[in-house]
Amino acid sequence: MENRELSHRLSLRGVDLLSLYGHNDANLLALEDRYGVRLTARGDQLNVQGPQHKVQHVSGLLEEMISCLRRGDQFDPLHLLAPPPENSESEIGEYAKPILSTPKILIRPRSQTQVAYSTAIENYDIVFGIGPAGTGKTYLAVAAAVAALKSKHISRIILTRPAVEAGETLGFLPGDIQDKVDPYLRPLYDALRDMLPDTQLQHLMEMHTLEIAPLAFMRGRTLNNAFVILDEAQNTTVNQMKMFLTRLGNNAKAVITGDITQIDLPPGIQSGLIHVQHILSHIEAIKFVNFSEKDVVRHPLVQKIITAYEQSEHSHESEGEEAVLKP
């Protein structure tokens, strides 16, 4: 089964082909040479053909490159073209198992933690993904939500995040309420645009099959037949986290993501994401998945930046302890 031939076609619309292919097609040639696949470009489409597990892996790499270029982000070809972890072929196949496959994109986990995370989302009704930026927590959760909607396991997707500055500054922003909150929700829109055509995305929002709203809009509701994602959960208060978790109704799944090293709450207010780990971690039906800087899938420098900040914080903590101990 692992050696079955597969062909996967990628859309290159809106992509600068020179940046994608590299000078003299260097990026494509590197992929062909490293993974033993065949890449054929015709117009605004790129066809990947070869053994199933290799095609899935290479298609995922190319989709990341395409997504970066569509967003106008820079990417390091050496990082994206790096070989998968040194595992057996069957383990590579596990990494390559897609979460979402559409004509526009193919998304699959790229690390052991991401595999554990996507498996948890599949098997648990409430999953917490906690860790630094760039580890794919939100992106993989959105992909799982779109996949669940496509397979009709749920009937709607609800994406929410707290607007931590909502008190005073929102009132001075121009436009209606949607215009005011959109800046806080932009990363969720960006993820969805990677996965769905603009016309389909607009239709889902008009039909209220897809809802993107601030956390405050969840109060008083019961969410049935829904896949609900709470992003930036480190900026929820204890009461907000309790409110969100008690909104779930029948046939509902919730994924809560956040980075407890980037809390923007006012001093003295406890993060609901830190608090919830102490009071719910014993419940077997709820799964906590912790990411580290090793799971970062953005620019390779991001991993080094995260590590440097952690070392600096630990150093300051040690200096503080030494100062307290001095007579």
XYZ file of C-alpha atoms in Angstrom:
327
model
C 0.000 0.000 0.000
C 2.890 2.345 0.835
C 4.319 1.973 -2.687
C 1.100 2.779 -4.525
C 1.578 5.488 -7.158
C -0.209 8.758 -6.517
C -0.625 11.957 -8.522
C -1.535 15.230 -6.827
C -2.197 18.538 -8.605
C -1.505 21.902 -6.961
C -2.910 25.276 -8.009
C -0.311 28.028 -8.406
C -2.717 30.917 -8.966
C -1.495 34.099 -7.319
C 2.025 32.729 -6.803
C 5.271 34.188 -8.125
C 6.607 31.153 -9.998
C 10.241 32.264 -9.957
C 10.184 32.468 -6.167
C 8.516 29.063 -5.934
C 10.628 27.226 -8.490
C 13.934 28.915 -7.655
C 16.579 30.049 -10.120
C 16.719 27.536 -12.996
C 14.029 25.489 -11.163
C 16.503 24.745 -8.348
C 13.791 24.159 -5.713
C 11.841 21.723 -7.897
C 14.995 19.843 -8.910
C 16.008 19.549 -5.258
C 12.630 18.069 -4.358
C 12.760 15.584 -7.234
C 16.285 14.512 -6.356
C 15.711 14.209 -2.614
C 12.359 12.428 -2.646
C 12.269 10.589 -5.962
C 9.095 12.245 -7.231
C 8.273 13.776 -10.625
C 7.207 17.410 -10.786
C 5.496 18.674 -13.928
C 4.532 22.335 -14.315
C 1.834 23.389 -16.779
C 0.571 26.960 -16.653
C -0.735 27.697 -13.172
C -0.682 24.056 -12.049
C 2.034 21.787 -10.690
C 1.627 18.012 -10.717
C 3.413 15.820 -8.157
C 3.688 12.131 -9.047
C 5.390 9.190 -7.347
C 4.990 6.782 -4.388
C 2.015 7.707 -2.234
C 3.819 8.634 1.006
C 6.435 10.688 -0.869
C 3.834 12.563 -2.931
C 1.911 13.445 0.225
C 5.050 14.700 1.948
C 6.311 16.737 -1.030
C 2.827 18.151 -1.705
C 2.698 19.338 1.889
C 6.078 21.054 1.557
C 5.002 22.750 -1.665
C 1.717 23.869 -0.111
C 3.643 25.550 2.704
C 5.814 27.335 0.157
C 2.740 28.377 -1.844
C 0.936 29.627 1.270
C 3.978 31.687 2.301
C 4.213 33.302 -1.131
C 0.478 34.065 -1.294
C 0.694 35.832 2.065
C 3.760 37.743 0.915
C 5.950 36.067 3.551
C 9.572 35.127 3.051
C 10.610 31.486 3.316
C 13.909 29.658 3.491
C 13.980 26.964 0.749
C 16.686 25.045 2.645
C 14.337 24.772 5.633
C 11.257 23.787 3.639
C 13.192 21.321 1.497
C 14.764 19.642 4.518
C 14.225 15.868 4.664
C 11.606 14.459 7.036
C 12.697 13.078 10.416
C 14.922 10.010 10.166
C 12.243 7.399 10.726
C 11.189 4.229 8.988
C 9.074 4.525 5.861
C 5.937 3.628 7.780
C 6.606 6.413 10.312
C 7.125 8.906 7.493
C 3.774 7.762 6.141
C 2.242 8.585 9.527
C 3.665 12.095 9.388
C 2.349 12.482 5.844
C -1.222 11.416 6.643
C -3.210 14.490 5.566
C -5.614 16.288 7.865
C -7.207 18.161 4.982
C -6.917 17.557 1.250
C -8.620 19.879 -1.239
C -7.823 21.037 -4.786
C -6.322 24.119 -3.128
C -4.174 22.602 -0.384
C -2.941 19.458 1.338
C -2.227 19.780 5.060
C -0.597 17.152 7.263
C 1.362 17.099 10.544
C 5.121 17.561 10.340
C 6.342 16.566 13.806
C 5.633 13.937 16.435
C 3.790 16.515 18.549
C 1.685 17.607 15.581
C 0.801 13.958 14.932
C -0.236 13.574 18.599
C -2.218 16.832 18.375
C -4.119 15.904 15.212
C -4.834 12.442 16.651
C -6.149 14.019 19.850
C -8.441 16.345 17.882
C -9.803 13.323 16.062
C -10.444 11.322 19.238
C -11.325 13.848 21.967
C -14.157 16.373 22.256
C -11.992 18.942 24.076
C -8.315 19.419 23.209
C -5.855 22.041 24.453
C -2.850 22.882 22.259
C -0.331 24.865 24.302
C 3.036 26.119 23.102
C 5.016 28.805 21.288
C 4.097 30.636 18.110
C 4.722 28.914 14.794
C 4.040 25.358 15.963
C 0.860 24.973 13.891
C -1.584 24.845 16.804
C -4.249 27.056 15.243
C -3.552 26.174 11.620
C -3.963 22.416 12.161
C -7.087 22.987 14.273
C -8.677 25.064 11.495
C -7.739 22.361 8.960
C -9.387 19.714 11.161
C -12.506 21.886 11.451
C -12.778 22.321 7.674
C -12.266 18.563 7.210
C -15.031 17.821 9.756
C -17.385 20.184 7.932
C -16.599 18.620 4.554
C -17.290 15.134 5.932
C -20.541 16.391 7.533
C -19.473 15.341 11.035
C -20.510 18.815 12.172
C -22.739 21.451 10.612
C -20.846 24.637 11.452
C -17.465 26.045 12.425
C -17.047 28.736 15.062
C -13.690 30.470 15.442
C -13.166 32.856 18.333
C -10.444 34.664 20.226
C -10.411 37.263 23.006
C -9.966 40.909 22.030
C -7.797 41.847 24.977
C -7.794 45.563 24.143
C -11.561 45.682 23.606
C -12.352 47.983 26.525
C -11.477 51.478 25.287
C -9.616 51.247 21.995
C -12.295 49.364 20.041
C -14.701 52.263 20.441
C -12.343 54.612 18.647
C -11.769 52.359 15.646
C -13.724 53.342 12.501
C -16.579 51.273 11.061
C -19.239 48.948 12.443
C -18.669 46.255 15.063
C -17.343 43.780 12.476
C -14.814 46.343 11.254
C -13.730 46.956 14.838
C -13.065 43.301 15.706
C -11.670 42.106 12.366
C -8.052 43.107 13.208
C -8.115 40.733 16.181
C -9.467 37.874 14.042
C -7.264 38.374 10.974
C -5.027 35.289 11.603
C -8.118 33.068 11.516
C -9.226 34.571 8.205
C -5.718 34.035 6.805
C -5.752 30.331 7.723
C -9.171 29.823 6.154
C -8.152 31.576 2.940
C -5.300 29.096 2.611
C -7.816 26.232 2.683
C -10.970 27.475 0.938
C -11.670 29.435 -2.254
C -12.787 32.996 -1.530
C -16.256 32.397 -3.021
C -16.835 29.326 -0.855
C -15.522 31.106 2.225
C -17.872 34.032 1.626
C -20.833 31.683 1.053
C -20.156 29.780 4.297
C -20.046 33.040 6.236
C -23.248 34.354 4.645
C -25.029 31.091 5.553
C -23.630 31.311 9.123
C -22.053 27.892 8.596
C -18.776 29.608 9.406
C -18.656 32.189 12.166
C -15.646 34.227 13.264
C -16.322 36.335 16.330
C -14.764 37.722 19.521
C -15.038 35.548 22.611
C -17.469 37.966 24.261
C -20.040 37.057 21.574
C -20.145 33.452 22.887
C -21.771 34.362 26.190
C -25.251 32.909 26.715
C -25.107 30.585 23.688
C -25.279 26.792 23.393
C -23.109 25.476 20.592
C -24.539 22.274 19.074
C -23.189 20.317 16.076
C -20.198 22.622 15.938
C -16.416 22.566 15.753
C -15.330 25.464 17.981
C -11.791 26.867 18.143
C -10.687 29.292 20.852
C -7.435 30.913 19.722
C -5.031 33.043 21.821
C -6.566 31.456 24.919
C -3.716 32.705 27.122
C -5.536 36.064 27.026
C -8.757 34.722 28.526
C -9.571 35.337 32.154
C -10.569 32.434 34.404
C -14.250 33.365 34.062
C -14.006 33.685 30.280
C -12.462 30.218 29.988
C -15.204 28.732 32.154
C -17.835 30.546 30.086
C -16.400 29.204 26.842
C -16.065 25.585 27.971
C -19.637 25.533 29.265
C -21.046 26.675 25.874
C -20.541 23.237 24.292
C -23.700 21.365 23.366
C -24.506 18.084 21.662
C -22.084 16.807 19.003
C -19.655 19.661 19.662
C -15.875 19.608 19.580
C -13.620 22.313 21.012
C -9.947 23.032 20.426
C -8.298 25.650 22.635
C -4.908 27.031 21.609
C -2.525 29.446 23.263
C 1.000 30.394 24.296
C 1.373 31.010 28.029
C 4.629 32.928 27.438
C 2.755 35.691 25.569
C 0.020 36.810 27.945
C -1.351 40.320 27.291
C -3.756 40.524 30.221
C -3.407 43.427 32.676
C -1.121 42.785 35.671
C -2.778 40.851 38.470
C -5.309 39.045 36.261
C -4.759 35.294 36.029
C -4.757 33.639 32.615
C -7.622 31.219 32.135
C -5.328 28.955 30.101
C -2.881 28.554 32.995
C -5.685 28.079 35.511
C -7.540 25.467 33.450
C -4.502 23.190 33.306
C -4.566 22.868 37.095
C -8.265 22.059 37.412
C -9.035 19.935 34.311
C -5.848 17.967 33.652
C -7.173 14.990 35.652
C -10.228 14.524 33.391
C -9.385 11.702 30.983
C -11.881 12.846 28.335
C -9.955 16.129 27.935
C -6.562 16.101 26.207
C -3.694 18.545 26.736
C -0.955 18.602 24.071
C 2.182 20.643 24.781
C 4.344 21.966 21.946
C 7.943 23.165 22.202
C 10.305 25.228 20.052
C 11.283 21.972 18.297
C 7.818 21.914 16.689
C 8.133 25.351 15.069
C 7.379 25.104 11.338
C 7.889 28.750 10.405
C 11.172 30.323 9.337
C 14.056 28.394 10.995
C 15.123 31.569 12.829
C 11.820 31.543 14.757
C 12.927 28.441 16.651
C 16.220 30.109 17.577
C 14.431 33.314 18.634
C 12.078 31.376 20.938
C 14.997 29.504 22.506
C 16.944 32.748 23.030
C 14.004 34.414 24.788
C 13.475 31.381 27.032
C 17.159 31.361 27.998
C 17.021 35.095 28.721
C 13.928 34.718 30.918
C 15.502 31.857 32.862
C 18.646 33.921 33.310
C 16.666 36.883 34.711
C 14.752 34.551 37.036
C 18.041 33.131 38.359
C 19.437 36.638 38.886
C 16.279 37.595 40.765
C 16.587 34.572 43.044
C 20.227 35.391 43.759
C 19.300 38.989 44.632
C 16.694 37.786 47.128
C 19.184 35.423 48.794
C 21.822 38.143 49.307
C 21.780 39.614 52.841
